[in-house]
């Protein structure tokens, strides 16, 4: 019996990019990587779990910050090589910088400008 995991075109190192999107507003919150195990756990528990390339370990979003992502839907693109997680972002902060979104810089006149305020100082999140 084939698993939904077998339908994904994983990279050579067994990963697939995953975009977390706010289920209500549609705002893109972050991008992370998933492997088979992290996607399986996410689908089972409906709590976003990713693969940390730097730590080479599973990473349940919010395990250290408290900013857990409750998954409302898991979507796969037409090429089967990218995932979108529609989530409820607990605490309203997805980025380790204390912002709502990791995509807080906008290219303006050839320069990256910060366009989103810090909601909570990272020192207060990760202390």
Short mmCIF file of C-alpha atoms in Angstrom, two decimals, residues 5-96:
data_model
loop_
_atom_site.label_atom_id
_atom_site.label_comp_id
_atom_site.label_asym_id
_atom_site.label_seq_id
_atom_site.Cartn_x
_atom_site.Cartn_y
_atom_site.Cartn_z
CA UNK A 5 4.63 10.36 1.62
CA UNK A 6 5.63 8.36 -1.46
CA UNK A 7 3.91 10.88 -3.73
CA UNK A 8 6.28 13.70 -2.73
CA UNK A 9 9.37 14.47 -4.81
CA UNK A 10 11.89 14.71 -1.99
CA UNK A 11 15.25 16.41 -2.61
CA UNK A 12 18.41 14.29 -2.82
CA UNK A 13 18.84 14.77 0.94
CA UNK A 14 15.25 13.67 1.64
CA UNK A 15 13.70 17.08 2.23
CA UNK A 16 10.80 19.13 0.91
CA UNK A 17 10.29 22.89 1.41
CA UNK A 18 7.25 23.78 3.51
CA UNK A 19 5.60 27.19 3.66
CA UNK A 20 3.58 28.07 6.76
CA UNK A 21 0.67 30.35 5.90
CA UNK A 22 -1.80 31.96 8.29
CA UNK A 23 -5.04 30.06 7.71
CA UNK A 24 -7.21 33.15 8.27
CA UNK A 25 -5.30 36.02 6.69
CA UNK A 26 -3.33 34.10 4.05
CA UNK A 27 -0.11 35.85 5.14
CA UNK A 28 3.08 33.83 4.57
CA UNK A 29 4.67 33.28 7.97
CA UNK A 30 7.78 31.23 7.33
CA UNK A 31 9.52 28.58 5.26
CA UNK A 32 11.18 25.52 6.70
CA UNK A 33 12.13 22.02 5.59
CA UNK A 34 10.30 18.76 6.20
CA UNK A 35 11.45 15.18 5.88
CA UNK A 36 9.23 12.11 5.77
CA UNK A 37 9.12 11.77 9.55
CA UNK A 38 8.32 15.42 10.22
CA UNK A 39 5.50 15.42 7.65
CA UNK A 40 4.13 12.17 9.04
CA UNK A 41 4.14 13.62 12.59
CA UNK A 42 2.56 16.85 11.35
CA UNK A 43 -0.23 14.92 9.62
CA UNK A 44 -0.80 12.71 12.69
CA UNK A 45 -0.79 15.45 15.33
CA UNK A 46 -1.82 18.49 13.24
CA UNK A 47 0.98 20.46 14.93
CA UNK A 48 3.74 21.72 12.62
CA UNK A 49 6.93 19.70 12.93
CA UNK A 50 9.90 20.46 10.71
CA UNK A 51 13.42 19.16 10.05
CA UNK A 52 16.19 21.44 11.28
CA UNK A 53 19.08 21.26 8.83
CA UNK A 54 21.43 23.05 11.24
CA UNK A 55 20.68 20.71 14.15
CA UNK A 56 19.96 17.64 12.01
CA UNK A 57 16.94 16.95 14.19
CA UNK A 58 13.16 17.12 14.25
CA UNK A 59 11.85 20.50 15.38
CA UNK A 60 8.31 20.99 16.64
CA UNK A 61 7.54 24.64 15.97
CA UNK A 62 7.10 26.38 19.31
CA UNK A 63 8.93 23.81 21.44
CA UNK A 64 11.25 26.51 22.84
CA UNK A 65 9.32 29.71 22.04
CA UNK A 66 5.79 28.57 22.82
CA UNK A 67 4.73 29.81 19.37
CA UNK A 68 3.22 26.53 18.18
CA UNK A 69 1.55 26.19 14.79
CA UNK A 70 -1.76 24.31 14.81
CA UNK A 71 -2.22 22.88 11.33
CA UNK A 72 -5.60 23.39 9.66
CA UNK A 73 -4.68 21.99 6.20
CA UNK A 74 -1.70 20.39 4.45
CA UNK A 75 -1.39 21.11 0.71
CA UNK A 76 0.96 19.79 -1.96
CA UNK A 77 1.77 21.72 -5.14
CA UNK A 78 1.23 20.44 -8.69
CA UNK A 79 4.85 19.29 -9.06
CA UNK A 80 4.66 17.45 -5.70
CA UNK A 81 7.83 19.19 -4.50
CA UNK A 82 6.54 21.92 -2.14
CA UNK A 83 4.14 21.89 0.79
CA UNK A 84 1.92 24.62 2.23
CA UNK A 85 0.73 24.30 5.81
CA UNK A 86 -2.29 26.45 6.62
CA UNK A 87 -1.82 27.17 10.31
CA UNK A 88 -3.12 28.95 13.35
CA UNK A 89 -0.01 30.63 14.73
CA UNK A 90 -0.25 30.62 18.52
CA UNK A 91 1.06 33.82 20.08
CA UNK A 92 0.96 35.56 16.69
CA UNK A 93 4.74 35.23 16.26
CA UNK A 94 6.32 32.86 13.73
CA UNK A 95 9.80 34.39 13.42
CA UNK A 96 12.68 33.89 15.86
#
